[in-house]
JSON list of C-alpha atoms in Angstrom, two decimals:
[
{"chain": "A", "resi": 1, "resn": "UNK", "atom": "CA", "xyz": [-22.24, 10.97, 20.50]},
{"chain": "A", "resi": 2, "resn": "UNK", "atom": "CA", "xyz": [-20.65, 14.27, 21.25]},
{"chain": "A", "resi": 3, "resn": "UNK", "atom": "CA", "xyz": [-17.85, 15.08, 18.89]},
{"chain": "A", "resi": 4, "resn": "UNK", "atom": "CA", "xyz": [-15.07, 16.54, 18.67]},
{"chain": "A", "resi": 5, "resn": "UNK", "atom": "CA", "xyz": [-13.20, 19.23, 16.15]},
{"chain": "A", "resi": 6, "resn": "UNK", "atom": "CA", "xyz": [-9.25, 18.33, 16.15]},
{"chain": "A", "resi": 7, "resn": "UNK", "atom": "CA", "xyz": [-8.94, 21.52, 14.65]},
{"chain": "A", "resi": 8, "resn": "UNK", "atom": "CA", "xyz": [-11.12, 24.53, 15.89]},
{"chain": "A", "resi": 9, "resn": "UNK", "atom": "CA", "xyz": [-10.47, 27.02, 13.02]},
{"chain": "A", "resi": 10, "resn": "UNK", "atom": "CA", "xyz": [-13.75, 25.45, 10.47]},
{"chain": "A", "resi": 11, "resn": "UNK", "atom": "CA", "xyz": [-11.78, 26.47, 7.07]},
{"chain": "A", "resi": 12, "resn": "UNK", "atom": "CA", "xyz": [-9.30, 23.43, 7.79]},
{"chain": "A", "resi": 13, "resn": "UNK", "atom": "CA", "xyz": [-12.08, 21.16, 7.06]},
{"chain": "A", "resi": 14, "resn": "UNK", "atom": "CA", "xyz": [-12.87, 22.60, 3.24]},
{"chain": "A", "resi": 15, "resn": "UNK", "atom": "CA", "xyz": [-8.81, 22.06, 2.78]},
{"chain": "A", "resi": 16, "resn": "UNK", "atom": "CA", "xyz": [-7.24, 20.15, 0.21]},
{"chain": "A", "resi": 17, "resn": "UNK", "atom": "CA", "xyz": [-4.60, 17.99, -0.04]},
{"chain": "A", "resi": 18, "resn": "UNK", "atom": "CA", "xyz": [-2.86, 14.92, -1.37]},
{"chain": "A", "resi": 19, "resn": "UNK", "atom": "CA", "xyz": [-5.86, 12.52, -0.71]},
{"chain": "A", "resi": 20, "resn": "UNK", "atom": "CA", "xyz": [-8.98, 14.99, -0.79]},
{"chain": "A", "resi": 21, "resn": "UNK", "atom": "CA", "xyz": [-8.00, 16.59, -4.26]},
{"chain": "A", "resi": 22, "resn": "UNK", "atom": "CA", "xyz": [-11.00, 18.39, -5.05]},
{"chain": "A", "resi": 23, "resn": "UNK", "atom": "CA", "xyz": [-8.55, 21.70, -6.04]},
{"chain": "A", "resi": 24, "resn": "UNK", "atom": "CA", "xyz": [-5.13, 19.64, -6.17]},
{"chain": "A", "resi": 25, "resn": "UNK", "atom": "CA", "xyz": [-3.20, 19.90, -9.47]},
{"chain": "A", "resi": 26, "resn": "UNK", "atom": "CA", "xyz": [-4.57, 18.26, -13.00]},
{"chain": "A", "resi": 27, "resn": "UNK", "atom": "CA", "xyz": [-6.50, 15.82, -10.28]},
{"chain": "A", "resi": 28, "resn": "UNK", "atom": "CA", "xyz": [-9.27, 17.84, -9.28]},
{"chain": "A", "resi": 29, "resn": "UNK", "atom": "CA", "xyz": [-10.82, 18.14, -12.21]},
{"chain": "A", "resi": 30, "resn": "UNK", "atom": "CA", "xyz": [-12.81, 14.75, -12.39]},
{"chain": "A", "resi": 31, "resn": "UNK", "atom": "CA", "xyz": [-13.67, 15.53, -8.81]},
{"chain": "A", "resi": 32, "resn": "UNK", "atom": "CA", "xyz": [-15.15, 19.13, -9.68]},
{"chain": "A", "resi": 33, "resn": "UNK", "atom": "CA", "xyz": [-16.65, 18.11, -12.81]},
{"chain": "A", "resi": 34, "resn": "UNK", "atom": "CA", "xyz": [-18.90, 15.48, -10.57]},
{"chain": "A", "resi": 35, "resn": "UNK", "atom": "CA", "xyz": [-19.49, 18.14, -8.21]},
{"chain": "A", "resi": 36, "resn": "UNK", "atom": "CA", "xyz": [-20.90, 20.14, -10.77]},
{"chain": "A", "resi": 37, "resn": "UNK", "atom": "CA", "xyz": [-23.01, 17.81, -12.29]},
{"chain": "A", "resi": 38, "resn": "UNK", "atom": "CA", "xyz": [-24.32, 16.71, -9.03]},
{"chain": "A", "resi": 39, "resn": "UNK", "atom": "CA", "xyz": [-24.90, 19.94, -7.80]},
{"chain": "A", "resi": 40, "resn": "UNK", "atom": "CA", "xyz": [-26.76, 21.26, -10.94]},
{"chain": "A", "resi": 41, "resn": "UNK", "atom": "CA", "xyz": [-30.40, 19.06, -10.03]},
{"chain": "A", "resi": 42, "resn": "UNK", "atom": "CA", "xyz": [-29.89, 19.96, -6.23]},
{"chain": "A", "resi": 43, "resn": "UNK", "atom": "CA", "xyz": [-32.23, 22.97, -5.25]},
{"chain": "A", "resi": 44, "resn": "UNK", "atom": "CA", "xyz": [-29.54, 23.52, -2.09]},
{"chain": "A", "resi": 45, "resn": "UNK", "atom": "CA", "xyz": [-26.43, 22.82, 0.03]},
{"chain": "A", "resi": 46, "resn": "UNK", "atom": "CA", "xyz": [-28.62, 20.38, 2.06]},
{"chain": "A", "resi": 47, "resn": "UNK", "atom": "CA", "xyz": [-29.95, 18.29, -1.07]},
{"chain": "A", "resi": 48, "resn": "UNK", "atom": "CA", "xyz": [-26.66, 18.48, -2.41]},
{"chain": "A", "resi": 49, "resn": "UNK", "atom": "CA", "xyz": [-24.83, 17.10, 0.80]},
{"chain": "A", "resi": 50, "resn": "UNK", "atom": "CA", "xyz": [-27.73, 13.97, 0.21]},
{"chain": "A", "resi": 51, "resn": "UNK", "atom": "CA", "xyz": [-27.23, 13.57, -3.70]},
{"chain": "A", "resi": 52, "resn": "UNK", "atom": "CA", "xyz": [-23.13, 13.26, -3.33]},
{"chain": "A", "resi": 53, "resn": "UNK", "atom": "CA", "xyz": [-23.37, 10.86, -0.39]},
{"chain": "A", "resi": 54, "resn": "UNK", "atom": "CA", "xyz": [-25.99, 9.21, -2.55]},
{"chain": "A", "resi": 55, "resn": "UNK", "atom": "CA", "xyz": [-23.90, 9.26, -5.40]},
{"chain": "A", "resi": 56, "resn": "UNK", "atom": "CA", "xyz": [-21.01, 7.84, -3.52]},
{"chain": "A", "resi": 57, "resn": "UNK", "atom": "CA", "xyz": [-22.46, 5.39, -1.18]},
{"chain": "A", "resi": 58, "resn": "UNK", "atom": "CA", "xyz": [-24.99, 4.00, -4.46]},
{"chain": "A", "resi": 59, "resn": "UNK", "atom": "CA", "xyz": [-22.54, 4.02, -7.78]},
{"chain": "A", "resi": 60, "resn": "UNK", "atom": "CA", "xyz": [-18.87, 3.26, -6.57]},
{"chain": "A", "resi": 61, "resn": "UNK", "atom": "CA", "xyz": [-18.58, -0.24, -4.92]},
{"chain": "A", "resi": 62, "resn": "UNK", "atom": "CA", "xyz": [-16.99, -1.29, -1.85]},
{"chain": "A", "resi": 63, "resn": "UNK", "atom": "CA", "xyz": [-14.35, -3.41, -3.09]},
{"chain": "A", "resi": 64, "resn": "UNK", "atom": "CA", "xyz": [-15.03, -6.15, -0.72]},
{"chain": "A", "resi": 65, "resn": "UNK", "atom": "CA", "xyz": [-18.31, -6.48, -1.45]},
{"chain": "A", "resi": 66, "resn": "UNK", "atom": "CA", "xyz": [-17.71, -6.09, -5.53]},
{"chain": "A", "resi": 67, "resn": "UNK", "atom": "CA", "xyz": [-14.30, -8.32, -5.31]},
{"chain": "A", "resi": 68, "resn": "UNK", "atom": "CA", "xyz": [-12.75, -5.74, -7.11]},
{"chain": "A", "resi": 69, "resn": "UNK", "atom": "CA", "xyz": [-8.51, -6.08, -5.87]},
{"chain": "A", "resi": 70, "resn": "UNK", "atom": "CA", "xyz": [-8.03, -2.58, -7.11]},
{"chain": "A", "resi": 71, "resn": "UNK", "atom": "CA", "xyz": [-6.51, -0.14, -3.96]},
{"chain": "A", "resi": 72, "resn": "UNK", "atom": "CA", "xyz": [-7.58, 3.60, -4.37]},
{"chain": "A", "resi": 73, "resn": "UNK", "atom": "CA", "xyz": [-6.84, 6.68, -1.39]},
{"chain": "A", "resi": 74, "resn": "UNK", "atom": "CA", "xyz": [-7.24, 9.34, -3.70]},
{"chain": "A", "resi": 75, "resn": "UNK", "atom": "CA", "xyz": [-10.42, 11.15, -3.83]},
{"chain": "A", "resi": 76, "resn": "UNK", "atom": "CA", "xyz": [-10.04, 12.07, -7.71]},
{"chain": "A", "resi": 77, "resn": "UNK", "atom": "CA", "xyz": [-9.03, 8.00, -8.10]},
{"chain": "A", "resi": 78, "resn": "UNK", "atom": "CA", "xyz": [-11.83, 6.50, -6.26]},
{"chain": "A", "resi": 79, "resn": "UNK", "atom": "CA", "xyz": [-13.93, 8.55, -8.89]},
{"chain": "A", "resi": 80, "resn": "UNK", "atom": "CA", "xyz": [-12.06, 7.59, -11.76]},
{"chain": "A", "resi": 81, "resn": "UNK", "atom": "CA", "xyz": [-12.15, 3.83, -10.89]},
{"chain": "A", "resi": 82, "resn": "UNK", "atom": "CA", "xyz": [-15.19, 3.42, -9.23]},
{"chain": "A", "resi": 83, "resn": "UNK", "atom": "CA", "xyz": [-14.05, 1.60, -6.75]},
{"chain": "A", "resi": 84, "resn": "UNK", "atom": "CA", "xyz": [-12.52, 1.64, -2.86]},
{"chain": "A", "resi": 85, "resn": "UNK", "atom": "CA", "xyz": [-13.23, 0.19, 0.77]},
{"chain": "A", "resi": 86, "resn": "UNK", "atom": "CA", "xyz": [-15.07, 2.51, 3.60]},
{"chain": "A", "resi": 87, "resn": "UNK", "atom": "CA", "xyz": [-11.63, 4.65, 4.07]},
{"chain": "A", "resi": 88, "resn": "UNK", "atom": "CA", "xyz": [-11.78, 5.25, 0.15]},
{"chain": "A", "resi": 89, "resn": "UNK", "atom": "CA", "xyz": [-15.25, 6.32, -0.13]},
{"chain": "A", "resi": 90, "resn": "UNK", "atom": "CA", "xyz": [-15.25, 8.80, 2.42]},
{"chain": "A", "resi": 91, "resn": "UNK", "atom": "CA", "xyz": [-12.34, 10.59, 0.88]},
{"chain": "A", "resi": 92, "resn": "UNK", "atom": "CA", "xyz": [-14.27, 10.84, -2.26]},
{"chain": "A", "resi": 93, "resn": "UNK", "atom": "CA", "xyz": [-17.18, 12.07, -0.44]},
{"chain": "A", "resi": 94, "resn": "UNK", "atom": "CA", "xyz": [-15.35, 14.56, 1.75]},
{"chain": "A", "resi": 95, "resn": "UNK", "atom": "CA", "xyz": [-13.69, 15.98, -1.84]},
{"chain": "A", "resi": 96, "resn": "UNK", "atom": "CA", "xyz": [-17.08, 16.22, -3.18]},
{"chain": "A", "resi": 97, "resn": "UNK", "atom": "CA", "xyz": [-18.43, 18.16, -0.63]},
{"chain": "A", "resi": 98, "resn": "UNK", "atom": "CA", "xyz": [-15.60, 20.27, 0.28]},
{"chain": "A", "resi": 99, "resn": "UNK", "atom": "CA", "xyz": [-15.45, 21.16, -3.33]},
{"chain": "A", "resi": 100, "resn": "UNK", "atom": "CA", "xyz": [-18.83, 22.48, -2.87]},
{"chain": "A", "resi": 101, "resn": "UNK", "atom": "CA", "xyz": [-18.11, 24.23, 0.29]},
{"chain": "A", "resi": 102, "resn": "UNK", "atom": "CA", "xyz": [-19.12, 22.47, 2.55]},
{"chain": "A", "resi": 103, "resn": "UNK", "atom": "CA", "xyz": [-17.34, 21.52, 5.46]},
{"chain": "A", "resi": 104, "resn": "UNK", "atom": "CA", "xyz": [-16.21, 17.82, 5.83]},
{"chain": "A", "resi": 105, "resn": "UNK", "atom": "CA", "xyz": [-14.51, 15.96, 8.40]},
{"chain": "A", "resi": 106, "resn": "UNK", "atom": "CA", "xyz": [-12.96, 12.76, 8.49]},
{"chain": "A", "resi": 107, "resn": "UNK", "atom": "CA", "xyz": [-13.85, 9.96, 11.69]},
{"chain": "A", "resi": 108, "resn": "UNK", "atom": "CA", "xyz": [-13.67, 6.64, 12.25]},
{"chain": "A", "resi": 109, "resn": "UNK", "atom": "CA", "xyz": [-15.49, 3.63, 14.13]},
{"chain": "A", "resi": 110, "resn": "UNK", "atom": "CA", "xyz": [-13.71, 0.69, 15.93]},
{"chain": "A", "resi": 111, "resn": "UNK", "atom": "CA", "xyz": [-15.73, -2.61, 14.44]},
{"chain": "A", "resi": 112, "resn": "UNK", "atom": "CA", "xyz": [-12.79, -4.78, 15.13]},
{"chain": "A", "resi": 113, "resn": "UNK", "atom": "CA", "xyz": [-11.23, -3.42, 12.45]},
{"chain": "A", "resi": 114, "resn": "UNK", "atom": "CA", "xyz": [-11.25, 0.46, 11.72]},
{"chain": "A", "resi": 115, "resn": "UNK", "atom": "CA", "xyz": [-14.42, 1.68, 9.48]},
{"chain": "A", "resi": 116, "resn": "UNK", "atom": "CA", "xyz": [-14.10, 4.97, 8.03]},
{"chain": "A", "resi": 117, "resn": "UNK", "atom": "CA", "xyz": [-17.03, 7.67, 7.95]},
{"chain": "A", "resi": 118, "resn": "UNK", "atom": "CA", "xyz": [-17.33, 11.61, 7.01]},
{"chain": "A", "resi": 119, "resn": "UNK", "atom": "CA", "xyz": [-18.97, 14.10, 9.13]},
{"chain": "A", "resi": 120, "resn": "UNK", "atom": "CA", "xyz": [-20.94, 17.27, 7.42]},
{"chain": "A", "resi": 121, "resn": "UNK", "atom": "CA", "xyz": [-21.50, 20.54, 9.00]},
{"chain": "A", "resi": 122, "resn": "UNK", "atom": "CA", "xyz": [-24.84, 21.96, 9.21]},
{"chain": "A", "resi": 123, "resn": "UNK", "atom": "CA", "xyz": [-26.58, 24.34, 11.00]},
{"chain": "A", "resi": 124, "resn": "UNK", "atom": "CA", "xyz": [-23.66, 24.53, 13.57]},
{"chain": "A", "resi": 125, "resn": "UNK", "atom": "CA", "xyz": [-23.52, 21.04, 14.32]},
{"chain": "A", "resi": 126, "resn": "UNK", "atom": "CA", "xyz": [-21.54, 17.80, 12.93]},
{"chain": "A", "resi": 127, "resn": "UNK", "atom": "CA", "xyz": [-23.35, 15.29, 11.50]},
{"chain": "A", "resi": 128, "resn": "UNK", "atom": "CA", "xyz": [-21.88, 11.76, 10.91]},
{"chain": "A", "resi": 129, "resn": "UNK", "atom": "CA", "xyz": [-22.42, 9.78, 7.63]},
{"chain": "A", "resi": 130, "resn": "UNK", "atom": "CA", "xyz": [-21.65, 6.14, 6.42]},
{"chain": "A", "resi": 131, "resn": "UNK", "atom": "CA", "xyz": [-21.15, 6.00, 2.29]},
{"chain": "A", "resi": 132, "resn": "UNK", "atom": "CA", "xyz": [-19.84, 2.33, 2.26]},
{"chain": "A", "resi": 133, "resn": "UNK", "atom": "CA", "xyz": [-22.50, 0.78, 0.66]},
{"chain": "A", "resi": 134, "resn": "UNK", "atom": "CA", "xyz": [-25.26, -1.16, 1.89]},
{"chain": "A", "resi": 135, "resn": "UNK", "atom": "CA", "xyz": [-25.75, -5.01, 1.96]},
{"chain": "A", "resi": 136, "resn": "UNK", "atom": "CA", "xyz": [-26.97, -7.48, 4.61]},
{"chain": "A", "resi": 137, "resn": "UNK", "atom": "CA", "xyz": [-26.74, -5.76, 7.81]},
{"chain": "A", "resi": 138, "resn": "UNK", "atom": "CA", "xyz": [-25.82, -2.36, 6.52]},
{"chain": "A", "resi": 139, "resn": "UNK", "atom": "CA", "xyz": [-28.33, -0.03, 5.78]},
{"chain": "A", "resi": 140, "resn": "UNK", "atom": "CA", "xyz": [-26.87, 3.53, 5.58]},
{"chain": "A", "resi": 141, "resn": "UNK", "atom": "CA", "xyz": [-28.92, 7.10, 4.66]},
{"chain": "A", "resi": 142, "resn": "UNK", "atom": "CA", "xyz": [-27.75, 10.11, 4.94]},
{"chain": "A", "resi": 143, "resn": "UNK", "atom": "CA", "xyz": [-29.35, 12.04, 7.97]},
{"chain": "A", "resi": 144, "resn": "UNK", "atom": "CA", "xyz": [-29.05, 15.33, 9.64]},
{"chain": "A", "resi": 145, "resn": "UNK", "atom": "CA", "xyz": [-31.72, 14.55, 12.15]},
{"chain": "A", "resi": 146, "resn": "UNK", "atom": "CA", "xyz": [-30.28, 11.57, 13.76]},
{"chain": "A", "resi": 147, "resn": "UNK", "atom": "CA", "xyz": [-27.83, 9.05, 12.94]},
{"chain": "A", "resi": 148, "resn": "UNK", "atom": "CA", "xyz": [-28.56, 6.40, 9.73]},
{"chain": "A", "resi": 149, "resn": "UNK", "atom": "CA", "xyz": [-25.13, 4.72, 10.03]},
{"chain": "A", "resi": 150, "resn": "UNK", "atom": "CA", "xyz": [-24.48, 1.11, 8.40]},
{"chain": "A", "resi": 151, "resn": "UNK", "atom": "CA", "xyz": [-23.00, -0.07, 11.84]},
{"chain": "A", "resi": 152, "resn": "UNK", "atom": "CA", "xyz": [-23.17, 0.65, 15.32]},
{"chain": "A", "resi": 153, "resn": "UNK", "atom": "CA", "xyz": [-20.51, -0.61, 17.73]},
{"chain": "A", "resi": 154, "resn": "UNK", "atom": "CA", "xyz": [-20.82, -3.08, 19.78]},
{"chain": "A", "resi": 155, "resn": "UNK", "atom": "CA", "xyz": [-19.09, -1.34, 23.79]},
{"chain": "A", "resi": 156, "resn": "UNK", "atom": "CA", "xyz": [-19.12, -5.38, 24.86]},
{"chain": "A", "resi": 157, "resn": "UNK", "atom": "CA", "xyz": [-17.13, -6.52, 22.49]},
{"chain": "A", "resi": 158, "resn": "UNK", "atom": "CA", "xyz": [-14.45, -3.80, 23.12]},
{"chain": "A", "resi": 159, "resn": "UNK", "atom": "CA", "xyz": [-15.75, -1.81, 19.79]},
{"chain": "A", "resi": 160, "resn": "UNK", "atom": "CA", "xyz": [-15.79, 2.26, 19.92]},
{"chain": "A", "resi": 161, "resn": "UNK", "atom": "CA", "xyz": [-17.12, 5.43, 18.31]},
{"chain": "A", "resi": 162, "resn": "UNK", "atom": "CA", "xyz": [-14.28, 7.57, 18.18]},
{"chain": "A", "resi": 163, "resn": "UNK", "atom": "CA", "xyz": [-15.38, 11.36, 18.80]},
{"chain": "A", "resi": 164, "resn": "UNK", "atom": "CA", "xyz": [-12.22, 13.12, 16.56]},
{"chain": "A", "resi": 165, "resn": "UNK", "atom": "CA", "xyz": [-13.07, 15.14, 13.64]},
{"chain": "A", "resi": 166, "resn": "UNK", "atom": "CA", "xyz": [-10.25, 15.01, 11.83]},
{"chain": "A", "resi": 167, "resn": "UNK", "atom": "CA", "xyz": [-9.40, 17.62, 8.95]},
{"chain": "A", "resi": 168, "resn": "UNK", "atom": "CA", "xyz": [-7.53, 14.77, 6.78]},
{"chain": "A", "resi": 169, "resn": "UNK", "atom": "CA", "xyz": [-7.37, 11.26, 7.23]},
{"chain": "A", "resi": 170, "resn": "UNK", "atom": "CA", "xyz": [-5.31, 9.42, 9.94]},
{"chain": "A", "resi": 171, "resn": "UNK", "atom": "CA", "xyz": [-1.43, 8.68, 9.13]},
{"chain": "A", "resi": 172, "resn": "UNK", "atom": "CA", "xyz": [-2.62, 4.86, 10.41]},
{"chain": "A", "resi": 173, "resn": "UNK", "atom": "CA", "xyz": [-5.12, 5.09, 7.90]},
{"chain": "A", "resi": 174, "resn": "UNK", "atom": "CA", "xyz": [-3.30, 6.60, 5.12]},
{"chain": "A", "resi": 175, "resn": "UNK", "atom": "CA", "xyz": [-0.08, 4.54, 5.37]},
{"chain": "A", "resi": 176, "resn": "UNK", "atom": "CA", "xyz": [-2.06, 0.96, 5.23]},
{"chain": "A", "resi": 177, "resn": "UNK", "atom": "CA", "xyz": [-3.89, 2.19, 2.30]},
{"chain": "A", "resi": 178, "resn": "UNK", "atom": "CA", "xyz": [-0.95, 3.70, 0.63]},
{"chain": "A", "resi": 179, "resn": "UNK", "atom": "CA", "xyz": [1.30, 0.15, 1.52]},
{"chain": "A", "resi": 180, "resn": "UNK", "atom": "CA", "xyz": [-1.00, -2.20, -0.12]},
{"chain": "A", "resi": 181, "resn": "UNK", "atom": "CA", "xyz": [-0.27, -4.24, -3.29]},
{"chain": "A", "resi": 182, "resn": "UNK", "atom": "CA", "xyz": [-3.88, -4.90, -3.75]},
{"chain": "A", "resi": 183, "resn": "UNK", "atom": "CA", "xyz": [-7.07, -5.49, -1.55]},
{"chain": "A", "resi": 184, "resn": "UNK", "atom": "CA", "xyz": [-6.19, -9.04, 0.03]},
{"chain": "A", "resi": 185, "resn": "UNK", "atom": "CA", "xyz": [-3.09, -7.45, 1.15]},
{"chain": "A", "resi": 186, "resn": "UNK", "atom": "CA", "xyz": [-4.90, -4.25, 2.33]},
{"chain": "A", "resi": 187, "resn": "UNK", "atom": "CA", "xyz": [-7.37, -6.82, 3.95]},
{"chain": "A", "resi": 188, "resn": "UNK", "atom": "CA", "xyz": [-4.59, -8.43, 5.96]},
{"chain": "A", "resi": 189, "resn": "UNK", "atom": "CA", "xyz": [-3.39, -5.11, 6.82]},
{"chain": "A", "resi": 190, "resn": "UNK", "atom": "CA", "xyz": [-6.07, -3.38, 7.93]},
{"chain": "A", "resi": 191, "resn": "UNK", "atom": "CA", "xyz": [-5.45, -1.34, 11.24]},
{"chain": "A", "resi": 192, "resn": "UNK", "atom": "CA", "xyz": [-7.68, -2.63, 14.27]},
{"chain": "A", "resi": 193, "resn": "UNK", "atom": "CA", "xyz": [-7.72, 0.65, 16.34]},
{"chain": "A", "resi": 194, "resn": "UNK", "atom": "CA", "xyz": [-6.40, 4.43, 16.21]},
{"chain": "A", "resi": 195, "resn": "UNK", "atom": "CA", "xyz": [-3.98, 5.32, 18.79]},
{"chain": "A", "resi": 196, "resn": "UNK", "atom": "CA", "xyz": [-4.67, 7.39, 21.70]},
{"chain": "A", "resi": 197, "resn": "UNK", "atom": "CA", "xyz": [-5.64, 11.25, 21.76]},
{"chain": "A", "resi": 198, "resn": "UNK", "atom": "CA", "xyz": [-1.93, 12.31, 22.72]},
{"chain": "A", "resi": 199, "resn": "UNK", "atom": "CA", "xyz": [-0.67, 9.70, 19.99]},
{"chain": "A", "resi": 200, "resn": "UNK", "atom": "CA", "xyz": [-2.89, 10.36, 17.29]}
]
């Protein structure tokens, strides 16, 4: 699938803000500290890109699949708590990476229901990842020669790739996750498409 940067100038995607926190007040730390440590075995940018989608994808749990009713957005708190759904867990990877400097974007699939993913740029090309978590039916790795994502949408049953790169994650995205009491609410909640280019 042929992507596409919503923002051409690269630095906007190695910024940081409210929900990627890598450099963001007292909140970064946790998320440099794990940088650090993961990027202390990795010989380079490449292996490190694999051990913190690794990390990620392996260690903190989708909540749906754990049962865990805990909501996190924040990068730094999906660390802390070890825990958060697809949206969740690619913030925490994009902060990871980005703290690292490497260039992260956000993008999103349309299963039904929105399912969140990060893109990584190498060699001068975007590379889509999946750090949900794998299960039955889901088998994710992390890939810069061709995609190894957990799902793959289904064009007959009206479900999309959508080719935005975004530099920080959708307002549709952010406001559900932000609104939720806990995850059966969020579950209830969750948003079913984005909007269109000139509404996004």
């Amino acid at each position: 699938m042929q992507t596409i940067q919503e923002i051409p100038d690269l630095s906007a995607y190695l910024a940081v803000d409210e929900t990627i926190d890598h450099r963001h007040r007292h909140r970064h730390r946790l998320v440099r500290e794990t940088a650090a440590r993961l990027a202390a075995g990795a010989a380079d940018s490449y292996e490190y890109a694999r051990t913190a989608f690794e990390f990620v994808r392996d260690t903190i749990p989708h909540s749906q699949d754990s049962g865990d009713p805990r909501v996190t957005w924040r990068a730094s708190d999906v660390l802390e708590q070890r825990t958060g759904i697809c949206y969740a867990k690619a913030h925490a990877l994009a902060a990871l990476l980005r703290a690292e400097d490497i260039p992260t974007a956000l993008c999103y699939q349309n299963l039904g229901v929105l399912h969140g993913l990060v893109a990584v740029r190498f060699a001068g090309a975007w590379h889509r990842q999946d750090p949900r978590g794998n299960g039955p039916g889901a088998d994710a790795r992390f890939s810069l020669d061709g995609e190894r994502l957990a799902f793959t949408p289904d064009p007959a049953a009206g479900e999309t790739d959508y080719p935005l790169l975004y530099a920080a994650p959708h307002p549709v995205v952010l406001n559900v996750l932000k609104a939720a009491r806990d995850r059966p609410h969020l579950w209830r909640a969750l948003p079913t498409a984005l909007p269109d280019r000139a509404g996004s």
